[in-house]
XYZ file of C-alpha atoms in Angstrom:
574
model
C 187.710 -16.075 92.121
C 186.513 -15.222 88.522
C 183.705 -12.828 88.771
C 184.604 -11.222 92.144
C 185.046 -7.571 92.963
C 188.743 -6.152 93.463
C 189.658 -4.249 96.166
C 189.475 -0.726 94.677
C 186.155 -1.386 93.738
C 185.766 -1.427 97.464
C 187.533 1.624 98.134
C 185.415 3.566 95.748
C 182.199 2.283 96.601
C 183.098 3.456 100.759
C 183.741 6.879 99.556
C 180.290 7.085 97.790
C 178.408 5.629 100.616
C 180.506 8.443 102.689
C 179.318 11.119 100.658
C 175.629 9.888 99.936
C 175.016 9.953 103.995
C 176.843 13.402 104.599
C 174.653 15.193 101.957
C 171.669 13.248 104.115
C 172.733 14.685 107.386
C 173.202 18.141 105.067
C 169.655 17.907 104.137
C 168.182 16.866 107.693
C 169.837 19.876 109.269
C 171.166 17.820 111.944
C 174.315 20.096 111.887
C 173.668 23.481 110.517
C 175.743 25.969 109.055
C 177.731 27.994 110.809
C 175.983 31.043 112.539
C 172.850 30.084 111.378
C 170.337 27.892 114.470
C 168.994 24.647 114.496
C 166.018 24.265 111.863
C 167.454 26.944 109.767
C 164.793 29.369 111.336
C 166.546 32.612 110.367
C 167.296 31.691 106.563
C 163.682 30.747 105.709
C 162.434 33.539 103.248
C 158.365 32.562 102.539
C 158.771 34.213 99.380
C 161.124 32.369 98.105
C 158.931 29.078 98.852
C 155.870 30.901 97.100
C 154.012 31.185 100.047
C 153.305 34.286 102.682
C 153.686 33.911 106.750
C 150.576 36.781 106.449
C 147.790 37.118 104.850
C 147.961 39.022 102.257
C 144.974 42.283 102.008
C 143.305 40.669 99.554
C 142.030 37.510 101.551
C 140.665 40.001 103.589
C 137.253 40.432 105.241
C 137.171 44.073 106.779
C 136.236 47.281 104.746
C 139.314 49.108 105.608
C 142.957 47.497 105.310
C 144.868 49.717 108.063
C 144.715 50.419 111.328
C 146.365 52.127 114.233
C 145.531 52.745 117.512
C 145.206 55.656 119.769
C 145.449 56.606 123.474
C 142.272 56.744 126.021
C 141.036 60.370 125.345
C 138.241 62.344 126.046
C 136.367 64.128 123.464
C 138.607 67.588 122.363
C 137.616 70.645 124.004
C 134.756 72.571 121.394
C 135.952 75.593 119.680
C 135.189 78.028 117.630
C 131.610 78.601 119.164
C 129.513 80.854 117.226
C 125.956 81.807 116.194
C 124.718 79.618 113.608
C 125.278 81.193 110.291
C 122.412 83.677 108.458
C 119.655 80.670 106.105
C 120.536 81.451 102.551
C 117.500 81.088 100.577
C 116.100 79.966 103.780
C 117.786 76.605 103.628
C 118.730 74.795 106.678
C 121.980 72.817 106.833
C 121.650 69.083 108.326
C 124.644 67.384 108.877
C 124.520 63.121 108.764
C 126.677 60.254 108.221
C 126.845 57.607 106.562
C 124.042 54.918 108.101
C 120.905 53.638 106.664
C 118.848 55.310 109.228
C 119.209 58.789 107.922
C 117.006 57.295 104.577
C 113.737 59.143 105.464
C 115.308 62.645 105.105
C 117.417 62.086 102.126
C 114.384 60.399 100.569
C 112.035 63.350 101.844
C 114.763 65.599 100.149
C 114.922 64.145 97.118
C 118.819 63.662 97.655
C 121.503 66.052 99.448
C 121.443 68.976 97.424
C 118.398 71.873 98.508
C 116.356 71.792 95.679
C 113.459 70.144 97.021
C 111.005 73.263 98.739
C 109.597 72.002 101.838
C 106.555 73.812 103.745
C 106.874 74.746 107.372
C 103.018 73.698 109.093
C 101.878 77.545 108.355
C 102.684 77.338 104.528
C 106.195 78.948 104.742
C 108.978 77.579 102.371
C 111.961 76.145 103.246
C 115.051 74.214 101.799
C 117.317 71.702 103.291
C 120.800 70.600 102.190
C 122.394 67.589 104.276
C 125.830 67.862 104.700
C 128.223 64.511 105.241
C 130.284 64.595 108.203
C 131.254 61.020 109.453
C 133.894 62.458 112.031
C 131.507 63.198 115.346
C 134.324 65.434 116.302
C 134.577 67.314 112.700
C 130.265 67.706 112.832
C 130.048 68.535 116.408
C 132.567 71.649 115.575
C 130.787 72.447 112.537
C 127.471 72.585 114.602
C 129.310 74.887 117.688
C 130.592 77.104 114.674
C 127.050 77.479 113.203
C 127.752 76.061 110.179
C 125.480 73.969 110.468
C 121.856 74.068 112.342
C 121.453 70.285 112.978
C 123.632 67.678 113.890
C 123.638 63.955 114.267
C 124.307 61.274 116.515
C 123.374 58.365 118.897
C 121.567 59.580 121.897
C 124.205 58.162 124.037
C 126.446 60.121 122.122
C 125.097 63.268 122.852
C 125.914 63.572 127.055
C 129.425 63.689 125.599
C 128.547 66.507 123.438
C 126.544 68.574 126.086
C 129.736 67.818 128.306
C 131.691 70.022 126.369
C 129.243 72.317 125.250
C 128.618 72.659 129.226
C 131.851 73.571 129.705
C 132.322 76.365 126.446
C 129.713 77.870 128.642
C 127.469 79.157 125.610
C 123.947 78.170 125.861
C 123.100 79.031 122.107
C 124.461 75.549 121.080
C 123.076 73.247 123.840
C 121.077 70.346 121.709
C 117.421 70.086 121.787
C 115.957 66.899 120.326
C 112.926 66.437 118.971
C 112.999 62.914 116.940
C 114.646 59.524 116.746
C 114.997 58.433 113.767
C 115.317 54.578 114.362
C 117.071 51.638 116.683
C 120.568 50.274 115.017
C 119.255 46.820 113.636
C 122.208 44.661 113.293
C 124.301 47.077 112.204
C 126.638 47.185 115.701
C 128.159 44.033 117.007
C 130.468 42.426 119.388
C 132.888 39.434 117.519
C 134.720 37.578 119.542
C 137.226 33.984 119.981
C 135.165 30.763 119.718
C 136.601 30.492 123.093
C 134.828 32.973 124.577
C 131.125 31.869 125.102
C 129.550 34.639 127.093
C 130.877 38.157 127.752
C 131.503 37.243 131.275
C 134.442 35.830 129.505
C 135.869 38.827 127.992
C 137.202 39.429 131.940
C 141.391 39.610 131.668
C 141.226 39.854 128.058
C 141.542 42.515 125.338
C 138.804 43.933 123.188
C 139.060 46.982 120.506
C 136.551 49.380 119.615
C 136.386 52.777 118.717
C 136.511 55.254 121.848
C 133.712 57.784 122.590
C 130.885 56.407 120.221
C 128.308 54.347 120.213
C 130.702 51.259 119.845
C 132.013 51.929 123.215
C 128.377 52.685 124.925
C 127.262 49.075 123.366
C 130.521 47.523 125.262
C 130.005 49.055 128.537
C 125.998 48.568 128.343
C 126.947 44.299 127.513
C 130.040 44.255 130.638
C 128.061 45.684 132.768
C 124.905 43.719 132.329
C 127.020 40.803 132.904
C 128.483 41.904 136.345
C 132.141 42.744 134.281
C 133.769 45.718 135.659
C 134.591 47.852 132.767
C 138.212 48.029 134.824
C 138.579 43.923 134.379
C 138.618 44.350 130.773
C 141.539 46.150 128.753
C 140.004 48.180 125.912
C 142.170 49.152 123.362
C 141.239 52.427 120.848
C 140.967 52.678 117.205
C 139.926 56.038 115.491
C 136.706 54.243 113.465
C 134.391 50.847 114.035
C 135.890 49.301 110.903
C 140.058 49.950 111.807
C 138.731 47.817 114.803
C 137.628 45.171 113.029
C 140.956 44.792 110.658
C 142.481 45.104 114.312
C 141.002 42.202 115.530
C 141.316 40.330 112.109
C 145.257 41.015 112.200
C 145.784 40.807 115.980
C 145.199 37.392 117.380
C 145.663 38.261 121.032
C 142.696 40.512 120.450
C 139.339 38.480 122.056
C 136.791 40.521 121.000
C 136.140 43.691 118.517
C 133.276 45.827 118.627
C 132.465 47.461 115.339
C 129.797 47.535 112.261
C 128.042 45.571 109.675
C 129.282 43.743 107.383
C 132.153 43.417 109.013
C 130.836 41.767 111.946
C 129.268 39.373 110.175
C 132.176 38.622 107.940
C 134.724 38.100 110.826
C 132.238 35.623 112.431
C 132.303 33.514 109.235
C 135.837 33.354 109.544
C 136.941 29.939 111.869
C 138.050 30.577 115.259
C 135.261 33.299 115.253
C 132.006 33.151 116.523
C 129.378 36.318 116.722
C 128.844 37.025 120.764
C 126.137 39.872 119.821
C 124.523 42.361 117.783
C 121.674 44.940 118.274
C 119.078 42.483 115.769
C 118.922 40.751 119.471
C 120.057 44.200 121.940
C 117.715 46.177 119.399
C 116.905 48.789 121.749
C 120.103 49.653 122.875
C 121.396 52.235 119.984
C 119.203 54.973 118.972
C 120.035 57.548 116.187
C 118.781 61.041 116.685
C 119.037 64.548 115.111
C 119.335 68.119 117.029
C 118.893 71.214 116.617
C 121.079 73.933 118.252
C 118.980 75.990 121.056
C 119.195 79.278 119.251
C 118.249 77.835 115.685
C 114.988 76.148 117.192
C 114.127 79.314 119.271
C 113.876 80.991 116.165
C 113.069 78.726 113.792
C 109.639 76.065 115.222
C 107.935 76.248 112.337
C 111.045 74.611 110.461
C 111.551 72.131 113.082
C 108.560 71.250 113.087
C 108.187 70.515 108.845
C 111.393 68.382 109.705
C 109.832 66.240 111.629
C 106.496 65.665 109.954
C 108.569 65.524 106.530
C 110.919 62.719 107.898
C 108.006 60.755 109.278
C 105.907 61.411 106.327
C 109.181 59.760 104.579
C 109.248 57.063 106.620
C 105.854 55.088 105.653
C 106.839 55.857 102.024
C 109.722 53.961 102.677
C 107.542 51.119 102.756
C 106.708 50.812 99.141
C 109.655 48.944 97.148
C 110.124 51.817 94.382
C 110.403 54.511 96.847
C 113.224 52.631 98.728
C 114.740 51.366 95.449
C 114.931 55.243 94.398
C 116.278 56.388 97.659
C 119.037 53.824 97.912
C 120.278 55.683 94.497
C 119.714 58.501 96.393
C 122.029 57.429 99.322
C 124.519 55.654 96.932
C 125.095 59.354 95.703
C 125.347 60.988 98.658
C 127.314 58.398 100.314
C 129.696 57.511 97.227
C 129.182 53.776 97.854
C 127.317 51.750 95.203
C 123.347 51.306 95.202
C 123.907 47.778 95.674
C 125.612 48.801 99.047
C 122.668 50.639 99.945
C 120.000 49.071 99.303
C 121.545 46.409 101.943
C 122.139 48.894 104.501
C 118.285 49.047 105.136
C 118.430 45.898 107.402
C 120.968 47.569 109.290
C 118.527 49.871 111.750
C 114.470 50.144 111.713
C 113.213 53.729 111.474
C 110.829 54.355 114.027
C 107.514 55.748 113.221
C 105.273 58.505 115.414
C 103.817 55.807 117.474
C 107.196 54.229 118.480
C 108.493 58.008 119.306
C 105.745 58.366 121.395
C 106.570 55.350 123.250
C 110.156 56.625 123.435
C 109.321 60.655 124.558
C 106.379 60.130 126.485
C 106.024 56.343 128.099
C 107.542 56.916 131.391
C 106.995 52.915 131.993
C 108.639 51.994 128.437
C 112.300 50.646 130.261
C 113.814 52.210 127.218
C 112.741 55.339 126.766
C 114.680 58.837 126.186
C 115.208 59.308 129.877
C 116.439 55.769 130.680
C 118.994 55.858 127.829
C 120.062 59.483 128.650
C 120.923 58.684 132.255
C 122.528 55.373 131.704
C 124.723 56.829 129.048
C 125.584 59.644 131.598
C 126.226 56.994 134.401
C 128.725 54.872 131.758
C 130.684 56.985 131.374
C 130.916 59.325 134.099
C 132.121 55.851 135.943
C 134.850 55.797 133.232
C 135.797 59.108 133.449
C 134.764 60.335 130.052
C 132.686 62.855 131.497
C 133.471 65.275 134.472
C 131.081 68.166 134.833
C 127.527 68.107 136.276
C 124.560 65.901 134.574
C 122.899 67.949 132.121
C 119.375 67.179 132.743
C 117.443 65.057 130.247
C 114.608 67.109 130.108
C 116.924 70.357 128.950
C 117.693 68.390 125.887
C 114.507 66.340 125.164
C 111.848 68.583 123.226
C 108.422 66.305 123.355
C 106.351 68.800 121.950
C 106.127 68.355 118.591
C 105.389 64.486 118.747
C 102.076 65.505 121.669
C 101.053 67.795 118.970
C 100.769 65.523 115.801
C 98.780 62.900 119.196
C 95.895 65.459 118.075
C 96.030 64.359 114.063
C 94.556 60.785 113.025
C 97.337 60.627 110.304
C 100.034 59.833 113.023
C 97.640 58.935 116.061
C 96.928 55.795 114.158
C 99.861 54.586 113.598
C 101.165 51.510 115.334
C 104.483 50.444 117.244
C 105.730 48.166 114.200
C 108.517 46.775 116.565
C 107.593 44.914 118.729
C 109.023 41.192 118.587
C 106.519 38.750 118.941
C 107.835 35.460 120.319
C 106.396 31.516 120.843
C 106.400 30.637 124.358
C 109.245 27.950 125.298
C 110.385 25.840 127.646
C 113.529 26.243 128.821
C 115.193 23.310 128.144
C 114.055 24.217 124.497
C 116.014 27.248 124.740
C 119.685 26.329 126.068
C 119.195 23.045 123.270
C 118.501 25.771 120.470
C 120.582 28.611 121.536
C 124.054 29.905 123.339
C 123.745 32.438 126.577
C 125.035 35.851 125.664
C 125.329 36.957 129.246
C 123.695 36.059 132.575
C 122.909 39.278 135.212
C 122.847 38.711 138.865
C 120.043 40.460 140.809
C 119.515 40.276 144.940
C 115.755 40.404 145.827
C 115.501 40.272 149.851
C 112.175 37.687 149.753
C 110.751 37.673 153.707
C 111.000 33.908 154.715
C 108.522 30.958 152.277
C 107.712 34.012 150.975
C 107.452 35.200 146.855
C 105.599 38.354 147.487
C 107.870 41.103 145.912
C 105.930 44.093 147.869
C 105.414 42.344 151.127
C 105.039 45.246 153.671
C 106.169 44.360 157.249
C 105.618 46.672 160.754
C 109.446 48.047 161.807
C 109.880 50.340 164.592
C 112.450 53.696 163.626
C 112.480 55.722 166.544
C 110.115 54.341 168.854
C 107.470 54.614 166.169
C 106.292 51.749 164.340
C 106.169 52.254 160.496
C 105.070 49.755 157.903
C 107.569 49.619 154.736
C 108.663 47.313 152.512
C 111.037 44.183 153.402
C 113.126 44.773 150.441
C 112.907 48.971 150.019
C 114.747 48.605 147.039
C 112.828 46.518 145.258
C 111.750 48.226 142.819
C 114.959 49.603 141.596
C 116.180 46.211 141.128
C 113.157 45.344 138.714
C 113.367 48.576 136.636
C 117.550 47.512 136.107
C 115.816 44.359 135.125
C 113.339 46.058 132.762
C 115.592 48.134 131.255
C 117.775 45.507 130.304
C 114.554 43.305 129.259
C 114.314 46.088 127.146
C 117.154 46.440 125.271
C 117.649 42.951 124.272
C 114.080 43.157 122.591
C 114.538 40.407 120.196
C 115.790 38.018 122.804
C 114.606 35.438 125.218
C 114.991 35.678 129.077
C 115.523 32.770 131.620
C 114.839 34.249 134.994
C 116.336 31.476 137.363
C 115.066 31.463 141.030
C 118.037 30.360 143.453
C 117.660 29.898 147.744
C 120.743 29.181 150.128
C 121.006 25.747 151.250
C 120.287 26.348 155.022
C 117.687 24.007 155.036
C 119.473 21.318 153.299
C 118.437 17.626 154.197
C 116.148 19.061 156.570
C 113.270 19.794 154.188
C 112.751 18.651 150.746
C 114.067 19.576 147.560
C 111.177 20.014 146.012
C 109.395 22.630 148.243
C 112.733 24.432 148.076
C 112.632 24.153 144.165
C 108.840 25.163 144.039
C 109.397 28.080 146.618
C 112.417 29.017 143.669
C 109.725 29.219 140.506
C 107.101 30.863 142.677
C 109.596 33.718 143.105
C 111.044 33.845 139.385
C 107.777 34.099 138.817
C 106.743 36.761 140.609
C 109.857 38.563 139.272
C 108.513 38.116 135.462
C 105.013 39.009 136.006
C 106.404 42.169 137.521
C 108.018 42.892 134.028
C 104.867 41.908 132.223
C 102.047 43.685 134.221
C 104.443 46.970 134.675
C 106.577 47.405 131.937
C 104.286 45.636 129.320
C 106.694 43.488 128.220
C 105.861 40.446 126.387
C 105.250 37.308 128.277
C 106.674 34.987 126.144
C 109.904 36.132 126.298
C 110.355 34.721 129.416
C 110.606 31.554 130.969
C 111.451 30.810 134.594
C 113.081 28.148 136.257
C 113.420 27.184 140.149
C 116.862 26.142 140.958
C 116.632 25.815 144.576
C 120.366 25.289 146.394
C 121.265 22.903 143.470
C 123.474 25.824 142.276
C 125.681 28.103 144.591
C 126.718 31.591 143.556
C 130.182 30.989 144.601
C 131.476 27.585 144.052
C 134.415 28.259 146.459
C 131.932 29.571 149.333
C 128.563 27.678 148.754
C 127.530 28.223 152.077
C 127.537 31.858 152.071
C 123.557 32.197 152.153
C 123.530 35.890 151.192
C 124.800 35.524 148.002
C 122.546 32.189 146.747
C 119.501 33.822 147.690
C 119.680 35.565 144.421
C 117.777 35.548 140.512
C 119.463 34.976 137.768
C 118.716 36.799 134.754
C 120.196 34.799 131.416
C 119.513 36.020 128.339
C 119.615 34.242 124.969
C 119.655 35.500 121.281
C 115.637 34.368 120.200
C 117.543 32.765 116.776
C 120.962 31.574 116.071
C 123.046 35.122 115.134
């Protein structure tokens, strides 16, 4: 028919059809090449799509861009131990870091450099030149060698110092401290996976943090508070705080990283982050110190004293915007990091004044004083293994004298503890609505029967003789655990839950058993209050009754649901 196709139009239009489907099944990768797989994984080259499979350093978040990690260690054996070196021009050497706290000495020196003259209390001169060493192992050998009189450090830093100086077997370098110098602020943190809500769940996973500092005291202090074995989590070693945080930034199999401001606070911006703590809520966990070798201060009270008048004297200046505008250019110079920096890096801890060191030498009922901290550090990581020799007593180290003597002068008598939190009183429904649970501690009180008395003395006969004691001897222990860790979360609020076992179920009601639960959280928090002065509106209490077993497997085992429950909760949002 006119019009129609002819065959070889046919033909020709079957071979193009042919070849437009094979170059479809081509592009589809429904048969690859040869010796390449499926997909094409192993000829994809990101850069030759304009993209990255990493990110690249620049979209990142943490100060420092490498990291490696190292093996569990323990602190290198001291060498090199050696009379401290001869004062030229009478000028001390006082070695820091980097960290806001150190502010009232560099501003009471006018900088690093020993120009400034101070006066010792009987009118003698004296200079002072501050020396940056940020390696704790680097300053700690410096300070063994004698060149330099004072050193620096957290005081649960220091057992591991004394360790070793223990064991060099010298006592012309053993520490004596005289001062803190303030309680890290926000500046250490724990950052974790949104999935992990309290640090009960860091158990089976993997967190990083630098080994033998205060990084690793903060994670031992939070696992343990939360009934985590320190074995049931694997810690893994970077040399610094901040090559843990680009650890944890790079490594997603990492669940946690313990390090410093601001990159804490930057990683938790980051989604799939969240913040799990800092010390602006455990603010009386970390406390910065300076010491003085044994020989130096035999020889030398009269400068240790100046030091410690001078850095509180430095301290309330601090208060006054122009004085801590000029020493943040002050620090920026000594530091090498711009004033912008440090003027920021205030926040980061709160200096502590005569009347808060007094609370910290002297109050033996303040749950975190010197003595608490000293043996907790010692018990952390002696159960770790970081430390092998005997205790070195806390009262060999801790030098109170000073701070009893300025007690005598109205200039620092009147001073006032500027940190204590002051909190509303709520409910506690208010505060699980506002708020997530860092981590909830498990305490056994052995109440006698309908009973809430904590002291309740009953008649037992030892050896045919009948002796009245308590029903729960170790009461008290158990509340000053409590206290202490009341204590260290200073900026936080505390749910103590009251919880019986369920052998009375459907045989009484729930109420009385739920009313017999509050009167015994209560008793628990006015313990805390009336002892260890502790504000009451931090806590609120709660009677659970039986509603909640300890062990959802075993909820009849009685012994373990007679229990508290001590949850603690940031005070705001972190």
């Amino acid at each position: 028919m006119a019009g129609q196709p002819k065959a070889p139009f046919f033909v020709v239009l079957s071979l193009v059809i042919v070849g437009l489907v094979a170059m479809a099944i081509y592009r589809a990768d429904l048969f690859a090449p040869p010796g390449q797989p499926a997909g094409g994984e192993g000829t994809i080259d990101p850069a030759q799509l304009g993209q990255e499979a990493e990110a690249s350093d620049a979209s990142s978040v943490t100060t420092v861009k490498e990291y490696s990690f190292k093996p569990t260690e323990k602190l290198p054996e001291v060498k090199g131990v050696s009379a401290y070196k001869p004062l030229v021009n009478n000028t001390v050497r006082f070695a820091l870091n980097v960290w806001a706290g150190w502010g009232p000495i560099i501003l009471a020196n006018d900088g690093f450099q020993a120009g400034k003259v101070w006066k010792t209390p009987d009118g003698q001169d004296f200079r002072v030149e501050l020396v940056l060493i940020d390696d704790p192992v680097v300053m700690r050998n410096a300070y063994a060698a004698g060149e330099v009189q004072i050193g620096w450090g957290t005081l649960d830093m220091v057992p591991l110092f004394t360790d070793g100086f223990a064991k060099a077997g010298d006592s012309r370098i053993m520490p004596r401290i005289y001062q803190q110098v303030d309680w890290s602020n926000g500046g250490d943190g724990i950052v974790v996976r949104e999935n992990i809500k309290t640090v009960a769940d860091l158990r089976g996973k993997t967190i990083v943090l630098a080994q033998n500092s205060p990084s690793q005291y903060f994670a031992l202090n939070m696992l343990v508070a939360a009934g985590v074995q320190p074995s049931e989590v694997k810690m893994v070693y970077t040399n610094t705080a901040f090559e843990a945080a680009r650890a944890f930034e790079v490594q997603k199999d990492i669940a946690g990283a313990v390090s410093w401001a601001p990159d804490i606070y930057n990683l938790a911006k980051v989604q799939g982050n969240r913040m799990l703590v800092t010390t602006l809520t455990a603010n009386k966990l970390i406390a910065d110190v300076w010491f003085a070798r044994a020989d130096f201060a035999k020889d030398h009270p009269q400068i240790i004293e100046g030091l410690v008048r001078g850095i509180f004297d430095a301290m309330e200046e601090l208060k006054l915007q122009d004085k801590k505008e000029h020493c943040a250019k002050l620090m920026a110079d000594g530091y090498g990091i711009p004033a912008t920096e440090t003027i920021n890096m205030f926040a980061d801890a709160h200096n502590t004044n005569w009347a808060e060191n007094y609370q910290f030498f002297m109050n033996q009922n303040n749950p975190t004083n010197f003595e608490r901290i000293w043996r907790q550090a010692y018990y952390l990581y002696r159960r770790i293994g970081a430390i092998e020799n005997p205790v070195v007593p806390f009262d060999q180290v801790m030098d109170f004298s000073i701070i009893a003597k300025l007690a005598q002068e109205p200039k620092y008598a009147s001073q006032k503890d500027e940190y204590q939190i002051s909190l509303a009183p709520k409910t506690v429904s208010e505060i699980r609505a506002e708020t997530e649970e860092i981590l909830t501690n498990t305490i056994v009180i052995h109440f006698s029967p309908n009973n809430w008395d904590l002291h309740r003395k009953i008649i037992r006969e030892i050896n045919g003789q009948e002796v009245e004691e308590l029903y729960d001897p170790a009461v008290d222990l158990v509340l000053e655990e409590v206290a202490k860790l009341a204590g260290q979360f200073g900026a936080a609020r505390i749910i103590i839950e009251g919880h019986t076992d369920g052998s009375l179920k459907n045989a009484v009601p729930a109420d009385l058993v739920k009313e017999l639960a509050m009167n015994r959280a209560n008793a628990v928090k006015e313990e805390l209050v009336n002892k260890f002065n502790l504000d009451p509106n931090k806590f609120s209490v709660d009677g659970v009754g039986w509603d909640r077993p300890a062990d959802g497997n075993d909820p009849l085992n009685h012994a373990k649901n007679r229990r508290v429950e001590i949850k603690v909760f940031p005070a705001e949002k972190e």
